[in-house]
mmCIF file of C-alpha atoms and ligand atoms in Angstrom:
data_model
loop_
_atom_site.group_PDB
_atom_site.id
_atom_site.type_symbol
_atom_site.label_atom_id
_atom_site.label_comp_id
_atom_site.label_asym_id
_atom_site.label_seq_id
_atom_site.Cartn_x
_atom_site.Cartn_y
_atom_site.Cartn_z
ATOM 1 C CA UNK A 1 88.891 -41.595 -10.358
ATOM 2 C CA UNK A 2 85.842 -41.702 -12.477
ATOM 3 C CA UNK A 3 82.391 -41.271 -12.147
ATOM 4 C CA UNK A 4 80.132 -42.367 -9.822
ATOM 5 C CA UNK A 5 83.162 -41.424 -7.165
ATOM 6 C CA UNK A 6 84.324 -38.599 -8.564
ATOM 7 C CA UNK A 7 81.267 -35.817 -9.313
ATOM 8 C CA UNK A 8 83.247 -32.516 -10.750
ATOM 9 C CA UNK A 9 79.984 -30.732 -9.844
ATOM 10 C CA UNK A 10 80.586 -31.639 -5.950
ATOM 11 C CA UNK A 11 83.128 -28.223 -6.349
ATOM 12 C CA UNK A 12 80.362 -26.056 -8.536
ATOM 13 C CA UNK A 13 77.588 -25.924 -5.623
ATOM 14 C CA UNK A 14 77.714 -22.550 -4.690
ATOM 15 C CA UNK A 15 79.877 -19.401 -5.386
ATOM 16 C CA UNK A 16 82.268 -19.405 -1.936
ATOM 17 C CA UNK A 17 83.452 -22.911 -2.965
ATOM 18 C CA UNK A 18 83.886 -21.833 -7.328
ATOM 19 C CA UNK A 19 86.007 -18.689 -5.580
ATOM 20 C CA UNK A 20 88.548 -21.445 -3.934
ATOM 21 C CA UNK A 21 89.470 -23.536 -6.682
ATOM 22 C CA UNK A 22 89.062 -20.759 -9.579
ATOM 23 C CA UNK A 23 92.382 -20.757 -11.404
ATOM 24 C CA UNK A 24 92.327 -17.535 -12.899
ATOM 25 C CA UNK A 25 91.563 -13.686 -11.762
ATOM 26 C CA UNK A 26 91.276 -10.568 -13.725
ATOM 27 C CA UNK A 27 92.699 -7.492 -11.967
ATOM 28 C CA UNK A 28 92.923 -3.574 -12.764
ATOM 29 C CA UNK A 29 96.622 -4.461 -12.305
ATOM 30 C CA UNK A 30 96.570 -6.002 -16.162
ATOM 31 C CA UNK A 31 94.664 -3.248 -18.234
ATOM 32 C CA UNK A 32 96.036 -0.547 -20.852
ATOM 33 C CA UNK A 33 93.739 2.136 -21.621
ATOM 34 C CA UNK A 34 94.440 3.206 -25.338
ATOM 35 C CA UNK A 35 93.439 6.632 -25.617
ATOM 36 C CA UNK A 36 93.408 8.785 -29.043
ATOM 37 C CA UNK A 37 94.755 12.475 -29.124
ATOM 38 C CA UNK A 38 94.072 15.352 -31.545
ATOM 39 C CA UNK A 39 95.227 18.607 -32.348
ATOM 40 C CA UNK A 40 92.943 21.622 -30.892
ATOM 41 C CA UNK A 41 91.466 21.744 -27.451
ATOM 42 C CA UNK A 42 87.821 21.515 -26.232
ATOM 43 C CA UNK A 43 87.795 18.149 -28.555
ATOM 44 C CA UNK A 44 85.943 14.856 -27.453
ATOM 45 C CA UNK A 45 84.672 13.271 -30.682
ATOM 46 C CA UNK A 46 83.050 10.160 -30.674
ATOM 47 C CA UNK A 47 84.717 7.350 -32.884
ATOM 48 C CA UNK A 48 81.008 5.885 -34.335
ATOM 49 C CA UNK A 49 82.153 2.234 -34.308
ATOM 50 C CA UNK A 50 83.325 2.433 -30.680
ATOM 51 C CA UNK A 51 80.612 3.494 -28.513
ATOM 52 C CA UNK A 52 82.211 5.005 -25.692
ATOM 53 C CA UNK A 53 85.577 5.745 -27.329
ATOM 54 C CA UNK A 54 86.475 9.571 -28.453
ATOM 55 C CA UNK A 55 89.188 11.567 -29.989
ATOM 56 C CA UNK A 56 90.120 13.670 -27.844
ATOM 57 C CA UNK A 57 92.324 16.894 -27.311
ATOM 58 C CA UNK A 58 95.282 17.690 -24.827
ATOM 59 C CA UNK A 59 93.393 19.222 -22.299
ATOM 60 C CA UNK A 60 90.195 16.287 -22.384
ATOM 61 C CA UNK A 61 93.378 13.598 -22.347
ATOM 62 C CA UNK A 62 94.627 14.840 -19.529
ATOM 63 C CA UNK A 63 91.137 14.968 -17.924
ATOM 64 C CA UNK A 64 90.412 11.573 -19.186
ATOM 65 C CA UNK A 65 93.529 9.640 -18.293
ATOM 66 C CA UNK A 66 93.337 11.380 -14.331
ATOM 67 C CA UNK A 67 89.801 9.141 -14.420
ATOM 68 C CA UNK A 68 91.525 6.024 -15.296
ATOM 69 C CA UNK A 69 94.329 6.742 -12.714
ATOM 70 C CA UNK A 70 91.505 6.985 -9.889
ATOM 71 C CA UNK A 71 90.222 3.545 -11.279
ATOM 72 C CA UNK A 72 93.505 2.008 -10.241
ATOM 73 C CA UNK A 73 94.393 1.033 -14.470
ATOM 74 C CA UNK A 74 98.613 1.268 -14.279
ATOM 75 C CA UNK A 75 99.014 2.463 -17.898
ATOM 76 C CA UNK A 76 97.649 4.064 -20.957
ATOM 77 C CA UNK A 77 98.692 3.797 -24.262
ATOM 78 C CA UNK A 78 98.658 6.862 -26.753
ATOM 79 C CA UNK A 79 98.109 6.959 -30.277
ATOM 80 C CA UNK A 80 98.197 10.450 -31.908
ATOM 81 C CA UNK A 81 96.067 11.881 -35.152
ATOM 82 C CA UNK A 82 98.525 15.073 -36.783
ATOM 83 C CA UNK A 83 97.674 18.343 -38.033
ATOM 84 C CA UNK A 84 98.797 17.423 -41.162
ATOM 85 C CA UNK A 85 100.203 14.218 -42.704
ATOM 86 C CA UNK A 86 102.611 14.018 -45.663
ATOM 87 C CA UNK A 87 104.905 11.383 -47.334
ATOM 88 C CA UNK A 88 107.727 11.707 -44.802
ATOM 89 C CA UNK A 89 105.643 10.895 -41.314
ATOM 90 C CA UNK A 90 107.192 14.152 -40.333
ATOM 91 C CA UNK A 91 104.423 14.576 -37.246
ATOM 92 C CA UNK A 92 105.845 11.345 -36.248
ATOM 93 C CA UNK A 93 108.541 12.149 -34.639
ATOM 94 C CA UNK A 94 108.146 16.331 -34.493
ATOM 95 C CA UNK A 95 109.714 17.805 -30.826
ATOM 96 C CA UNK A 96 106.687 19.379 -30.569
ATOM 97 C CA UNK A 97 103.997 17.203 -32.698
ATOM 98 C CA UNK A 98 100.612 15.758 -31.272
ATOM 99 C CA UNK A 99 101.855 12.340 -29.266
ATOM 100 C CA UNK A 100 105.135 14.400 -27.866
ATOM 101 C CA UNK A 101 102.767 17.233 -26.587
ATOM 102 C CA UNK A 102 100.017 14.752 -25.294
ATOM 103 C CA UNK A 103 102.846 13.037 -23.440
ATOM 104 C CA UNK A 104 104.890 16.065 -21.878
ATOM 105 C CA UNK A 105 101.131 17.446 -20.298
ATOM 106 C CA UNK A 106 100.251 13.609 -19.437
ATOM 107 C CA UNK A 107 103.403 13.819 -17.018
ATOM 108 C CA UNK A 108 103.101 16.933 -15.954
ATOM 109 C CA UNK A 109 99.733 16.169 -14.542
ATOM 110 C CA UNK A 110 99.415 12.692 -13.479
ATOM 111 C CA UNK A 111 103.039 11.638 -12.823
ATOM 112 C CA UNK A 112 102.227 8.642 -11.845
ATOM 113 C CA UNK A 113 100.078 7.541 -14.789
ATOM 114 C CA UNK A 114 102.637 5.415 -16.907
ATOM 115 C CA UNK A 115 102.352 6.378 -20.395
ATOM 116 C CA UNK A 116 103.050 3.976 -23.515
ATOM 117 C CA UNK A 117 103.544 5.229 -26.899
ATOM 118 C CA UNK A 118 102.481 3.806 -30.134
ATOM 119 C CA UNK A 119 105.344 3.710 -32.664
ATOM 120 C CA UNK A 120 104.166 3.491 -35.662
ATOM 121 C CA UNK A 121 103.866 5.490 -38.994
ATOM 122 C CA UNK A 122 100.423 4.715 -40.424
ATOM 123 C CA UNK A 123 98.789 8.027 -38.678
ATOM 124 C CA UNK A 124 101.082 10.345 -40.288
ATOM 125 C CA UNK A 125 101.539 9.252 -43.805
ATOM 126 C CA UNK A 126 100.136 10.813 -46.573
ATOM 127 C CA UNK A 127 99.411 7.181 -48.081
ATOM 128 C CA UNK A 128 98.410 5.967 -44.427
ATOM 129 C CA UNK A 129 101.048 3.116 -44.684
ATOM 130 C CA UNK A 130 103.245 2.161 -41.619
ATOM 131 C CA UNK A 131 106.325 3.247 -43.302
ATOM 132 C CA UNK A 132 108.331 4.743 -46.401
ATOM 133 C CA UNK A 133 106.873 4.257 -49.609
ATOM 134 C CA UNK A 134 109.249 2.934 -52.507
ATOM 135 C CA UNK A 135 106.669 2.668 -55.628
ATOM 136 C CA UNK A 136 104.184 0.695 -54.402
ATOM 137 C CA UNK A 137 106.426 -1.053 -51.610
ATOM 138 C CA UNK A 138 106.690 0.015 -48.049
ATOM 139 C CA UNK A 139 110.904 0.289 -47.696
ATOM 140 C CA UNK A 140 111.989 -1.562 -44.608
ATOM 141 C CA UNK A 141 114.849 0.146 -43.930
ATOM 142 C CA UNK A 142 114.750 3.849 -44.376
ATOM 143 C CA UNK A 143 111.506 3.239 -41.965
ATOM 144 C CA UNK A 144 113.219 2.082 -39.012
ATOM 145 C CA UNK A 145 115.353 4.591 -38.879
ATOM 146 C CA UNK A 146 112.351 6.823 -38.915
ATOM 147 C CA UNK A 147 111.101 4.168 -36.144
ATOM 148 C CA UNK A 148 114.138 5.008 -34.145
ATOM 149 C CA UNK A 149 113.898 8.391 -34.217
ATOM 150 C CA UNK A 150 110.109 8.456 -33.350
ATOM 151 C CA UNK A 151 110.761 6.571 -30.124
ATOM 152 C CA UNK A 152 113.771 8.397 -29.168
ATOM 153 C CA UNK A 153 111.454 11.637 -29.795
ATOM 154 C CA UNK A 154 108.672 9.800 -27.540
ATOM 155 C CA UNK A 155 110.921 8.988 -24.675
ATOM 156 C CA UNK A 156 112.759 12.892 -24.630
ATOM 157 C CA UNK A 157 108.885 13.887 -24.428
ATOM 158 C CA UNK A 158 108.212 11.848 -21.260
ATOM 159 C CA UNK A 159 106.724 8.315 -22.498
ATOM 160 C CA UNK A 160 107.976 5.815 -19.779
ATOM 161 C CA UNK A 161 107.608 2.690 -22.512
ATOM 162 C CA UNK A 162 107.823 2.963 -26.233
ATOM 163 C CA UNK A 163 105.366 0.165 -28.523
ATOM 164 C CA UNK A 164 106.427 -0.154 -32.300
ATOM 165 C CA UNK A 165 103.618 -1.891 -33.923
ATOM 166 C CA UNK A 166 104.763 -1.040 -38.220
ATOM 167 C CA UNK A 167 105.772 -4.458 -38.108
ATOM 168 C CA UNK A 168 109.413 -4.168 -40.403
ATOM 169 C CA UNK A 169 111.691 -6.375 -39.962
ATOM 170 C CA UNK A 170 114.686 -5.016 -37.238
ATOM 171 C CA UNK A 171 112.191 -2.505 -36.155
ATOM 172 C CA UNK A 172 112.884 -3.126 -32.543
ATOM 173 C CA UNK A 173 116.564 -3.510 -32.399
ATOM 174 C CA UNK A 174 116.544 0.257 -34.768
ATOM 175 C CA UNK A 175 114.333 1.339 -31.849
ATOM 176 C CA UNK A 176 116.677 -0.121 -28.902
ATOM 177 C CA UNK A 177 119.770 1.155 -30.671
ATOM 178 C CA UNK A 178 118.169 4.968 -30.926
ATOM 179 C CA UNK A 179 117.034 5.163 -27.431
ATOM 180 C CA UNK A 180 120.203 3.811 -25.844
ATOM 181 C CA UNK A 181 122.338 6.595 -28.075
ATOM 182 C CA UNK A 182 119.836 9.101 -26.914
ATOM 183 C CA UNK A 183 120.764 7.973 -23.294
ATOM 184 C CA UNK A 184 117.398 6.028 -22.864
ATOM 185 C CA UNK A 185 118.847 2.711 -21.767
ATOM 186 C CA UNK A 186 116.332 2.246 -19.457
ATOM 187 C CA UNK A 187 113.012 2.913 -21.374
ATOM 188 C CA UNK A 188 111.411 -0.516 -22.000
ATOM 189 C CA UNK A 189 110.336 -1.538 -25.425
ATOM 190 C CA UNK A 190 106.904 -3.673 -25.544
ATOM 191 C CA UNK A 191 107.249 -5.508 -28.848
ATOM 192 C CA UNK A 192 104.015 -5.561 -31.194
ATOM 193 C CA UNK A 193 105.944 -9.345 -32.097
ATOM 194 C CA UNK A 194 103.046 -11.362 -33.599
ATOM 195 C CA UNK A 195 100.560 -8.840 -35.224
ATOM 196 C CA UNK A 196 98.717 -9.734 -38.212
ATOM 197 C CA UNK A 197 97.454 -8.341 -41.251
ATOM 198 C CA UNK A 198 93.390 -8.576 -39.479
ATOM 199 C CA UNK A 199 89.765 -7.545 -40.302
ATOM 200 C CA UNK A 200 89.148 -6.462 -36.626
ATOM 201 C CA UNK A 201 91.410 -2.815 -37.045
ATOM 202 C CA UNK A 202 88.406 -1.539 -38.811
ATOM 203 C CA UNK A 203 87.171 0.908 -36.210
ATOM 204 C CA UNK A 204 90.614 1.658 -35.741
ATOM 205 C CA UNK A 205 91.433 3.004 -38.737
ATOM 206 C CA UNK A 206 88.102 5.415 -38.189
ATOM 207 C CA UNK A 207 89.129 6.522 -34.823
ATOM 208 C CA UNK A 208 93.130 6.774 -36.062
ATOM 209 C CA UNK A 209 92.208 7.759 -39.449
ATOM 210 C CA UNK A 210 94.910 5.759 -40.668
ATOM 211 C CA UNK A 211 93.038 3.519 -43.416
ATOM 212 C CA UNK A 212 95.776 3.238 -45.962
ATOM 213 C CA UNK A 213 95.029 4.914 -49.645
ATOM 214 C CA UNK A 214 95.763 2.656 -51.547
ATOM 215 C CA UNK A 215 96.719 -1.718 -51.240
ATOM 216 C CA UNK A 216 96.281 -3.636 -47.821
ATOM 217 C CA UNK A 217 98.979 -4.248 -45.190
ATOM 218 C CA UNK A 218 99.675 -7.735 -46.025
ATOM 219 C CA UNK A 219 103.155 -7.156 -47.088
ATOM 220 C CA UNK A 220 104.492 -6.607 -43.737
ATOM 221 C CA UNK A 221 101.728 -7.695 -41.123
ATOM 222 C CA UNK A 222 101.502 -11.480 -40.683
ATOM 223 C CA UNK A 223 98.952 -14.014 -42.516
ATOM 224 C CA UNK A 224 96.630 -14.564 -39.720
ATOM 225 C CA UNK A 225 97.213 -18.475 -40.762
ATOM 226 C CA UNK A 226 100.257 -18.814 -39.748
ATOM 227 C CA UNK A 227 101.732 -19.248 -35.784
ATOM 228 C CA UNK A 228 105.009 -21.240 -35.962
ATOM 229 C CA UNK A 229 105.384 -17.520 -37.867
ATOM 230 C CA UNK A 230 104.535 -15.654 -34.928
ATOM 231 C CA UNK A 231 107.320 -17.861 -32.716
ATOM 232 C CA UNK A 232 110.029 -16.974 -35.295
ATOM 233 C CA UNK A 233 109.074 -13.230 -34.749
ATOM 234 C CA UNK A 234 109.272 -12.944 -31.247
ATOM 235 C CA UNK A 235 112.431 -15.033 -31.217
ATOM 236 C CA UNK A 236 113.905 -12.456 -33.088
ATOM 237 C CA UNK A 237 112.010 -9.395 -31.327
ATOM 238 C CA UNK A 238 113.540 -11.214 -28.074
ATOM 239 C CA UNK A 239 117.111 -11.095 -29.438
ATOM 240 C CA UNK A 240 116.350 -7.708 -30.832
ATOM 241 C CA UNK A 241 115.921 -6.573 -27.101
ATOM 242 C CA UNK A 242 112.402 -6.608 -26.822
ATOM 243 C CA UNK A 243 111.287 -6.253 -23.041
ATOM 244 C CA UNK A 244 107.388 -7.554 -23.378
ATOM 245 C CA UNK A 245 106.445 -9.099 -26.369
ATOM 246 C CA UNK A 246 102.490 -9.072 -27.668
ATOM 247 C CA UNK A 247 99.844 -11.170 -29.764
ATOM 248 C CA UNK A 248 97.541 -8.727 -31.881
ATOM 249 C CA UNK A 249 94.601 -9.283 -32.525
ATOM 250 C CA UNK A 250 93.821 -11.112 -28.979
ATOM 251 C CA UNK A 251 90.211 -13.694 -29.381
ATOM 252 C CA UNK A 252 90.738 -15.136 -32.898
ATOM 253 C CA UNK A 253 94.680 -15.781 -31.751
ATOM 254 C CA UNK A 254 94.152 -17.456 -28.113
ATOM 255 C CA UNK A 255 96.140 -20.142 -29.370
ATOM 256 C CA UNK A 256 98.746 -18.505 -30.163
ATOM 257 C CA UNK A 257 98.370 -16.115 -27.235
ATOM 258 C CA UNK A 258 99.014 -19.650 -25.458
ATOM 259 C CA UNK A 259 102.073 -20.693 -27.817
ATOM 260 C CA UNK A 260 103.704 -17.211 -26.825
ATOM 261 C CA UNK A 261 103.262 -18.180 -23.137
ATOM 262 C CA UNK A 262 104.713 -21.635 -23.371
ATOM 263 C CA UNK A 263 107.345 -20.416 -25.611
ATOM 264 C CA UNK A 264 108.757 -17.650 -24.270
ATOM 265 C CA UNK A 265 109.534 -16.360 -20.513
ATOM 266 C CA UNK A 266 109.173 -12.731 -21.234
ATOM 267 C CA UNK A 267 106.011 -10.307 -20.205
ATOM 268 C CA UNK A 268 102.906 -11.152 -22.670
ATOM 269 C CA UNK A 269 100.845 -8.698 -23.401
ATOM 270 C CA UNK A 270 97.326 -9.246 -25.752
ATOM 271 C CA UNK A 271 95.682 -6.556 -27.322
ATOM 272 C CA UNK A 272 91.915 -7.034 -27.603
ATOM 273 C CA UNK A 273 91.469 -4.707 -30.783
ATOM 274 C CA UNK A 274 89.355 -2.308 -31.762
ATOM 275 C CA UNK A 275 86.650 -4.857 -34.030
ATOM 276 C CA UNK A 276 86.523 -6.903 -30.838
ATOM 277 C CA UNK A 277 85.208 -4.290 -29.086
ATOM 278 C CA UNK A 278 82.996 -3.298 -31.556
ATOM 279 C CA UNK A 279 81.748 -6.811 -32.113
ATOM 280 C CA UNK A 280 80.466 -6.667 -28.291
ATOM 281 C CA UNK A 281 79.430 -3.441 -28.182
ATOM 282 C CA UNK A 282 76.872 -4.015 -31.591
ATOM 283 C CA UNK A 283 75.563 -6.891 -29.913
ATOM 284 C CA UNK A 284 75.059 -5.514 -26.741
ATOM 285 C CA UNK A 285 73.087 -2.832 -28.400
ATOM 286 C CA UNK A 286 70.520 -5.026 -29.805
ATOM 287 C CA UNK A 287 70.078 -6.865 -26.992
ATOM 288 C CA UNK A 288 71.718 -10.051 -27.719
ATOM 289 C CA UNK A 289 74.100 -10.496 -25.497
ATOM 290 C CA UNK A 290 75.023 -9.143 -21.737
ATOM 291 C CA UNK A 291 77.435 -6.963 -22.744
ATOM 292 C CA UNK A 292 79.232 -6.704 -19.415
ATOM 293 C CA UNK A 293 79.562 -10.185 -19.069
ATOM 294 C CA UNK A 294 80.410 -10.585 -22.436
ATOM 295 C CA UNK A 295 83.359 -8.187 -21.657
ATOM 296 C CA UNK A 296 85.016 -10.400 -18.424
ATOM 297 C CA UNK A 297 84.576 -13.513 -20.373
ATOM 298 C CA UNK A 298 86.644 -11.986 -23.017
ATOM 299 C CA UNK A 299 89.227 -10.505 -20.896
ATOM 300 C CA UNK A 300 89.500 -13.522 -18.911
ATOM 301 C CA UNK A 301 89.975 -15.878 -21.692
ATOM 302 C CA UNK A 302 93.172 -13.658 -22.740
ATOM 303 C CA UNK A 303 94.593 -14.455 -18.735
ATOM 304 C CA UNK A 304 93.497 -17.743 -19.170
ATOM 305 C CA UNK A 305 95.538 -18.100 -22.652
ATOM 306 C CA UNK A 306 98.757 -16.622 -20.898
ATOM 307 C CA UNK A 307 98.418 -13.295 -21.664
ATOM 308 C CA UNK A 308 99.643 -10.692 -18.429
ATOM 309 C CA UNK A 309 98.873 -7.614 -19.473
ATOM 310 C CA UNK A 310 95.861 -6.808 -21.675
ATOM 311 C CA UNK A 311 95.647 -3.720 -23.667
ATOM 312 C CA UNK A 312 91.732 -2.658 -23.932
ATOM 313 C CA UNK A 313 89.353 0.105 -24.668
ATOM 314 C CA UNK A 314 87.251 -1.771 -22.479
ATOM 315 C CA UNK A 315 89.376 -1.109 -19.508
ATOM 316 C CA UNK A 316 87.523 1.432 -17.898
ATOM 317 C CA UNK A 317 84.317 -0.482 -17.637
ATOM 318 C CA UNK A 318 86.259 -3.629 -17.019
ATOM 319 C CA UNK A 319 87.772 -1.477 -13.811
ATOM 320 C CA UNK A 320 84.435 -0.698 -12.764
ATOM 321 C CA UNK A 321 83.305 -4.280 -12.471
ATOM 322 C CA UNK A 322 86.132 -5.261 -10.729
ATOM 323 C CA UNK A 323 85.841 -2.296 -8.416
ATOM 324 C CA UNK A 324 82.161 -3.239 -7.566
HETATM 325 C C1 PBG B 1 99.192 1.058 -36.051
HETATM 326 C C2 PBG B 1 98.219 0.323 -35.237
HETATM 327 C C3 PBG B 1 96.989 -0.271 -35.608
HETATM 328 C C4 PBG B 1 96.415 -0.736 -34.412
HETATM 329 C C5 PBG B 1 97.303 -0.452 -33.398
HETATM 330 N N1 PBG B 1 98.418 0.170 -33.928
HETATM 331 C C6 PBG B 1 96.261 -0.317 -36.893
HETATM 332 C C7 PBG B 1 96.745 -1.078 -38.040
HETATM 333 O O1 PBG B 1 97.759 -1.763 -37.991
HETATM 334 O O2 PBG B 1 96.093 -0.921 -39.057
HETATM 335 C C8 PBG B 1 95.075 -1.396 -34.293
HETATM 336 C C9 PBG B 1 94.436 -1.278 -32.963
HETATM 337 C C10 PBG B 1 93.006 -1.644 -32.925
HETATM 338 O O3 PBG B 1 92.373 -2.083 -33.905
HETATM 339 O O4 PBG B 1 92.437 -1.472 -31.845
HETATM 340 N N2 PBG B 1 99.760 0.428 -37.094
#
């Protein structure tokens, strides 16, 4: 059918008929709030870059993650700043360090919130890499052993789903193989499978202070070229036991969001980073763009590419909206 007969407008006219036919929703059901936590109490620091975002103590976390409970988001996902950092990671996977403490008083007061952990190493090295240095090298395997135990620590603190994101190779089956031992068989692992070595983690590394010293993390986060890459990694993450797997950054990888999709059969989560935000946020500010909109378009695009759960700082605001 072609023009004159067929007139795609005929099913644009008004907004009862674009409802029908549209082919995608956004829904509370798909956000992750990440939420920062730092030592002390009475702390709620704004990150700069991330209008709206904070670091925040135990007792604000708590406070804050009861708020996006009542806004219907299922999960949030914690990443932790230590008292002190050293070569080791040691905070990392401490009984009674900053993530394990933010997670035991999550539970305790919202139950029902499900909490994800970060895994990762970057936060609590001296050198802010994501693993053991060896000269200038990070060593693969001594650091997913430490990945192992950080999860296991996680999970014995409450977390109900563990995320490594240091991207070493056999990082998820070290982390599978330490929680079943610890008796954790049924904690699910979401994969950070296909994250790459990207600009848009700037006003992360502010609000994590987790900048590394010295070098880049090219050596073991993926050249954001490449996406026949990204297949080969969650192929192994799958075999490694992975439960979700996840594209990182989320807008300049749509296509590979997509390729994941096609690919693969297993949960898909996107992670709409921290510059992405930022990036809206600036431009909202001086007035050249509608922010909010700007937002749902963005978090619908990552639905529309395949993804089913999307991990946002916007999430809050994005609940709002969709609670209007
Ligand atoms: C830890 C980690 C990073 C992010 C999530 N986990 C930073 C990095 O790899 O440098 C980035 C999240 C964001 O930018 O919002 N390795």
């Amino acid at each position: 059918m072609q023009y004159p007969e067929y007139r795609p407008r005929r099913l644009r006219k008004n907004e009862n008929l674009r409802r029908l036919i549209r082919e995608t929703r956004l829904s509370v059901d798909s956000l992750v709030c990440p939420l920062f936590v730092v030592p002390g109490s009475k702390v709620k620091k704004p990150i700069t870059s991330m209008p709206g975002q904070f670091q925040v103590s135990v007792d604000h976390l708590v406070k804050e993650a009861a708020v996006i409970r009542d806004l219907g988001i299922p999960a949030v996902l914690l990443f932790g700043i230590p008292e002190k950092k050293d070569e080791l990671a040691g905070g990392a996977f401490a009984r009674k360090g900053i993530v394990q403490r933010a997670v035991s008083a999550l539970k305790e007061s919202i139950p029902d919130m499900m909490v994800i952990t970060d895994v990762c190493l970057c936060e609590y090295t001296s050198h802010g890499h994501c693993g053991m240095l060896d000269g200038d090298d990070v060593d693969n395997d001594t650091t997913i052993q430490v990945l192992g135990e950080t999860a296991l620590s996680h999970a014995r603190a409450g977390a109900d789903m563990v995320a490594p994101s240091a991207m070493m190779d056999g990082q998820i089956l070290a982390v599978r193989e330490a929680l079943d031992e610890g008796g954790y068989e049924s904690t699910p692992v979401m994969a950070y499978s296909a994250k790459y070595a990207s600009s848009f983690y700037g006003p992360f590394r502010e609000a994590a202070e987790s900048a590394p010293q010295r070098g880049d993390r090219k050596s073991y986060q993926m050249d954001p070229a490449n996406s026949d890459e990204a297949i080969r990694e969650m192929t192994l993450d799958v075999a490694e036991g992975a439960d979700i797997l996840m594209v990182k950054p989320a807008l300049a990888y749509l296509d590979v969001i997509r390729r994941a999709r096609e690919e693969f059969d297993l949960p898909l989560a996107a992670y709409n980073v921290s510059g992405e935000y930022a990036m809206v946020k600036a431009a909202a500010a001086m007035g050249h763009l509608d922010g909010e909109r700007a937002m749902m378009e963005i978090l619908l695009s990552l639905r529309r590419a395949g993804a089913d759960i999307i991990i946002t700082y916007h999430a809050k605001e994005a609940a709002e909206v969709l609670l209007k």
